[in-house]
Amino acid sequence: MAGVKTTPEIKEITKIERIGAHSHIRGLGLDDTLEARAVSQGMVGQKDARRAAGVILKMIQAGQIAGRAILLAGQPGTGKTAIAMGMAKALGK
């Protein structure tokens, strides 16, 4: 093509960092008595569900329900994945 100049585009990619939707979660946001704080460890809302997850978490840590599956059920967008991520972070996974 006459008159059309192209310049090669050079990109150097050294590291690609993936940021997920729940990457801000660091735990369930519970105090020592398993009461949910209003905003803590990246969690907001769902106080009853977080408290219930905290009870299950303590049972896992005590070895009472080790090796069993946990089913979190509910409507889309209600925080199931966030609670599961919080539990995993609290367990060190």
mmCIF file with all atom_site columns, C-alpha atoms in Angstrom:
data_model
loop_
_atom_site.group_PDB
_atom_site.id
_atom_site.type_symbol
_atom_site.label_atom_id
_atom_site.label_alt_id
_atom_site.label_comp_id
_atom_site.label_asym_id
_atom_site.label_entity_id
_atom_site.label_seq_id
_atom_site.pdbx_PDB_ins_code
_atom_site.Cartn_x
_atom_site.Cartn_y
_atom_site.Cartn_z
_atom_site.occupancy
_atom_site.B_iso_or_equiv
_atom_site.pdbx_formal_charge
_atom_site.auth_seq_id
_atom_site.auth_comp_id
_atom_site.auth_asym_id
_atom_site.auth_atom_id
_atom_site.pdbx_PDB_model_num
ATOM 1  C CA . MET A 1 1  ? 0.000   0.000   0.000  1.00 0.00 ? 1  MET A CA 1
ATOM 2  C CA . ALA A 1 2  ? 1.507   3.240   -1.058 1.00 0.00 ? 2  ALA A CA 1
ATOM 3  C CA . GLY A 1 3  ? 1.736   6.005   1.530  1.00 0.00 ? 3  GLY A CA 1
ATOM 4  C CA . VAL A 1 4  ? 0.647   3.871   4.515  1.00 0.00 ? 4  VAL A CA 1
ATOM 5  C CA . LYS A 1 5  ? 3.253   3.430   7.196  1.00 0.00 ? 5  LYS A CA 1
ATOM 6  C CA . THR A 1 6  ? 2.946   1.055   10.073 1.00 0.00 ? 6  THR A CA 1
ATOM 7  C CA . THR A 1 7  ? 5.043   0.945   13.161 1.00 0.00 ? 7  THR A CA 1
ATOM 8  C CA . PRO A 1 8  ? 5.460   -2.267  15.053 1.00 0.00 ? 8  PRO A CA 1
ATOM 9  C CA . GLU A 1 9  ? 4.007   -2.136  18.539 1.00 0.00 ? 9  GLU A CA 1
ATOM 10 C CA . ILE A 1 10 ? 6.351   -3.502  21.134 1.00 0.00 ? 10 ILE A CA 1
ATOM 11 C CA . LYS A 1 11 ? 5.059   -4.459  24.568 1.00 0.00 ? 11 LYS A CA 1
ATOM 12 C CA . GLU A 1 12 ? 7.063   -5.884  27.372 1.00 0.00 ? 12 GLU A CA 1
ATOM 13 C CA . ILE A 1 13 ? 5.028   -7.916  29.756 1.00 0.00 ? 13 ILE A CA 1
ATOM 14 C CA . THR A 1 14 ? 6.913   -9.027  32.810 1.00 0.00 ? 14 THR A CA 1
ATOM 15 C CA . LYS A 1 15 ? 4.068   -9.903  35.144 1.00 0.00 ? 15 LYS A CA 1
ATOM 16 C CA . ILE A 1 16 ? 0.340   -10.230 34.774 1.00 0.00 ? 16 ILE A CA 1
ATOM 17 C CA . GLU A 1 17 ? -1.575  -9.799  37.997 1.00 0.00 ? 17 GLU A CA 1
ATOM 18 C CA . ARG A 1 18 ? -5.102  -11.139 38.185 1.00 0.00 ? 18 ARG A CA 1
ATOM 19 C CA . ILE A 1 19 ? -7.480  -9.309  40.454 1.00 0.00 ? 19 ILE A CA 1
ATOM 20 C CA . GLY A 1 20 ? -10.655 -11.187 41.274 1.00 0.00 ? 20 GLY A CA 1
ATOM 21 C CA . ALA A 1 21 ? -14.009 -9.937  42.466 1.00 0.00 ? 21 ALA A CA 1
ATOM 22 C CA . HIS A 1 22 ? -13.338 -11.142 46.012 1.00 0.00 ? 22 HIS A CA 1
ATOM 23 C CA . SER A 1 23 ? -9.631  -10.363 46.287 1.00 0.00 ? 23 SER A CA 1
ATOM 24 C CA . HIS A 1 24 ? -10.282 -7.812  49.055 1.00 0.00 ? 24 HIS A CA 1
ATOM 25 C CA . ILE A 1 25 ? -11.644 -10.406 51.508 1.00 0.00 ? 25 ILE A CA 1
ATOM 26 C CA . ARG A 1 26 ? -9.258  -11.341 54.318 1.00 0.00 ? 26 ARG A CA 1
ATOM 27 C CA . GLY A 1 27 ? -11.603 -13.248 56.665 1.00 0.00 ? 27 GLY A CA 1
ATOM 28 C CA . LEU A 1 28 ? -15.163 -13.362 57.991 1.00 0.00 ? 28 LEU A CA 1
ATOM 29 C CA . GLY A 1 29 ? -14.927 -10.124 59.993 1.00 0.00 ? 29 GLY A CA 1
ATOM 30 C CA . LEU A 1 30 ? -15.934 -11.667 63.325 1.00 0.00 ? 30 LEU A CA 1
ATOM 31 C CA . ASP A 1 31 ? -14.810 -10.726 66.816 1.00 0.00 ? 31 ASP A CA 1
ATOM 32 C CA . ASP A 1 32 ? -13.710 -13.245 69.459 1.00 0.00 ? 32 ASP A CA 1
ATOM 33 C CA . THR A 1 33 ? -17.327 -13.973 70.456 1.00 0.00 ? 33 THR A CA 1
ATOM 34 C CA . LEU A 1 34 ? -18.217 -14.732 66.804 1.00 0.00 ? 34 LEU A CA 1
ATOM 35 C CA . GLU A 1 35 ? -20.258 -11.536 66.452 1.00 0.00 ? 35 GLU A CA 1
ATOM 36 C CA . ALA A 1 36 ? -20.009 -9.973  62.998 1.00 0.00 ? 36 ALA A CA 1
ATOM 37 C CA . ARG A 1 37 ? -18.479 -6.510  62.876 1.00 0.00 ? 37 ARG A CA 1
ATOM 38 C CA . ALA A 1 38 ? -20.268 -4.000  60.642 1.00 0.00 ? 38 ALA A CA 1
ATOM 39 C CA . VAL A 1 39 ? -17.298 -3.672  58.272 1.00 0.00 ? 39 VAL A CA 1
ATOM 40 C CA . SER A 1 40 ? -14.236 -5.816  58.834 1.00 0.00 ? 40 SER A CA 1
ATOM 41 C CA . GLN A 1 41 ? -11.728 -7.876  56.846 1.00 0.00 ? 41 GLN A CA 1
ATOM 42 C CA . GLY A 1 42 ? -13.421 -6.922  53.581 1.00 0.00 ? 42 GLY A CA 1
ATOM 43 C CA . MET A 1 43 ? -16.849 -8.190  54.647 1.00 0.00 ? 43 MET A CA 1
ATOM 44 C CA . VAL A 1 44 ? -19.978 -6.037  54.880 1.00 0.00 ? 44 VAL A CA 1
ATOM 45 C CA . GLY A 1 45 ? -23.509 -7.164  55.805 1.00 0.00 ? 45 GLY A CA 1
ATOM 46 C CA . GLN A 1 46 ? -24.840 -10.730 56.103 1.00 0.00 ? 46 GLN A CA 1
ATOM 47 C CA . LYS A 1 47 ? -24.200 -10.708 59.867 1.00 0.00 ? 47 LYS A CA 1
ATOM 48 C CA . ASP A 1 48 ? -26.267 -13.831 60.629 1.00 0.00 ? 48 ASP A CA 1
ATOM 49 C CA . ALA A 1 49 ? -24.687 -15.821 57.790 1.00 0.00 ? 49 ALA A CA 1
ATOM 50 C CA . ARG A 1 50 ? -21.187 -14.724 58.805 1.00 0.00 ? 50 ARG A CA 1
ATOM 51 C CA . ARG A 1 51 ? -21.859 -15.722 62.417 1.00 0.00 ? 51 ARG A CA 1
ATOM 52 C CA . ALA A 1 52 ? -23.103 -19.150 61.271 1.00 0.00 ? 52 ALA A CA 1
ATOM 53 C CA . ALA A 1 53 ? -20.022 -19.515 59.069 1.00 0.00 ? 53 ALA A CA 1
ATOM 54 C CA . GLY A 1 54 ? -17.891 -18.625 62.107 1.00 0.00 ? 54 GLY A CA 1
ATOM 55 C CA . VAL A 1 55 ? -19.481 -21.448 64.114 1.00 0.00 ? 55 VAL A CA 1
ATOM 56 C CA . ILE A 1 56 ? -18.730 -23.883 61.278 1.00 0.00 ? 56 ILE A CA 1
ATOM 57 C CA . LEU A 1 57 ? -15.195 -22.487 61.056 1.00 0.00 ? 57 LEU A CA 1
ATOM 58 C CA . LYS A 1 58 ? -14.593 -23.169 64.755 1.00 0.00 ? 58 LYS A CA 1
ATOM 59 C CA . MET A 1 59 ? -15.894 -26.727 64.313 1.00 0.00 ? 59 MET A CA 1
ATOM 60 C CA . ILE A 1 60 ? -13.499 -27.274 61.395 1.00 0.00 ? 60 ILE A CA 1
ATOM 61 C CA . GLN A 1 61 ? -10.584 -25.905 63.420 1.00 0.00 ? 61 GLN A CA 1
ATOM 62 C CA . ALA A 1 62 ? -11.503 -28.223 66.306 1.00 0.00 ? 62 ALA A CA 1
ATOM 63 C CA . GLY A 1 63 ? -11.550 -31.208 63.925 1.00 0.00 ? 63 GLY A CA 1
ATOM 64 C CA . GLN A 1 64 ? -15.244 -31.934 64.537 1.00 0.00 ? 64 GLN A CA 1
ATOM 65 C CA . ILE A 1 65 ? -16.266 -31.798 60.883 1.00 0.00 ? 65 ILE A CA 1
ATOM 66 C CA . ALA A 1 66 ? -12.942 -32.272 59.124 1.00 0.00 ? 66 ALA A CA 1
ATOM 67 C CA . GLY A 1 67 ? -13.119 -33.813 55.657 1.00 0.00 ? 67 GLY A CA 1
ATOM 68 C CA . ARG A 1 68 ? -16.776 -32.965 55.064 1.00 0.00 ? 68 ARG A CA 1
ATOM 69 C CA . ALA A 1 69 ? -18.318 -30.688 52.478 1.00 0.00 ? 69 ALA A CA 1
ATOM 70 C CA . ILE A 1 70 ? -20.264 -27.534 53.260 1.00 0.00 ? 70 ILE A CA 1
ATOM 71 C CA . LEU A 1 71 ? -23.101 -26.361 51.026 1.00 0.00 ? 71 LEU A CA 1
ATOM 72 C CA . LEU A 1 72 ? -23.883 -22.649 50.922 1.00 0.00 ? 72 LEU A CA 1
ATOM 73 C CA . ALA A 1 73 ? -27.257 -22.080 49.270 1.00 0.00 ? 73 ALA A CA 1
ATOM 74 C CA . GLY A 1 74 ? -29.074 -18.888 48.350 1.00 0.00 ? 74 GLY A CA 1
ATOM 75 C CA . GLN A 1 75 ? -30.086 -16.482 45.630 1.00 0.00 ? 75 GLN A CA 1
ATOM 76 C CA . PRO A 1 76 ? -27.468 -15.009 43.286 1.00 0.00 ? 76 PRO A CA 1
ATOM 77 C CA . GLY A 1 77 ? -25.619 -12.052 44.745 1.00 0.00 ? 77 GLY A CA 1
ATOM 78 C CA . THR A 1 78 ? -26.289 -12.823 48.408 1.00 0.00 ? 78 THR A CA 1
ATOM 79 C CA . GLY A 1 79 ? -22.667 -13.355 49.449 1.00 0.00 ? 79 GLY A CA 1
ATOM 80 C CA . LYS A 1 80 ? -22.125 -17.120 49.252 1.00 0.00 ? 80 LYS A CA 1
ATOM 81 C CA . THR A 1 81 ? -18.788 -16.833 47.452 1.00 0.00 ? 81 THR A CA 1
ATOM 82 C CA . ALA A 1 82 ? -17.649 -14.003 49.733 1.00 0.00 ? 82 ALA A CA 1
ATOM 83 C CA . ILE A 1 83 ? -18.404 -16.103 52.832 1.00 0.00 ? 83 ILE A CA 1
ATOM 84 C CA . ALA A 1 84 ? -16.634 -19.126 51.336 1.00 0.00 ? 84 ALA A CA 1
ATOM 85 C CA . MET A 1 85 ? -13.595 -16.954 50.529 1.00 0.00 ? 85 MET A CA 1
ATOM 86 C CA . GLY A 1 86 ? -13.652 -15.513 54.053 1.00 0.00 ? 86 GLY A CA 1
ATOM 87 C CA . MET A 1 87 ? -13.712 -19.013 55.528 1.00 0.00 ? 87 MET A CA 1
ATOM 88 C CA . ALA A 1 88 ? -10.838 -20.124 53.323 1.00 0.00 ? 88 ALA A CA 1
ATOM 89 C CA . LYS A 1 89 ? -8.760  -17.077 54.274 1.00 0.00 ? 89 LYS A CA 1
ATOM 90 C CA . ALA A 1 90 ? -9.498  -17.641 57.975 1.00 0.00 ? 90 ALA A CA 1
ATOM 91 C CA . LEU A 1 91 ? -8.330  -21.244 57.607 1.00 0.00 ? 91 LEU A CA 1
ATOM 92 C CA . GLY A 1 92 ? -5.170  -20.070 55.868 1.00 0.00 ? 92 GLY A CA 1
ATOM 93 C CA . LYS A 1 93 ? -5.963  -21.371 52.383 1.00 0.00 ? 93 LYS A CA 1
#
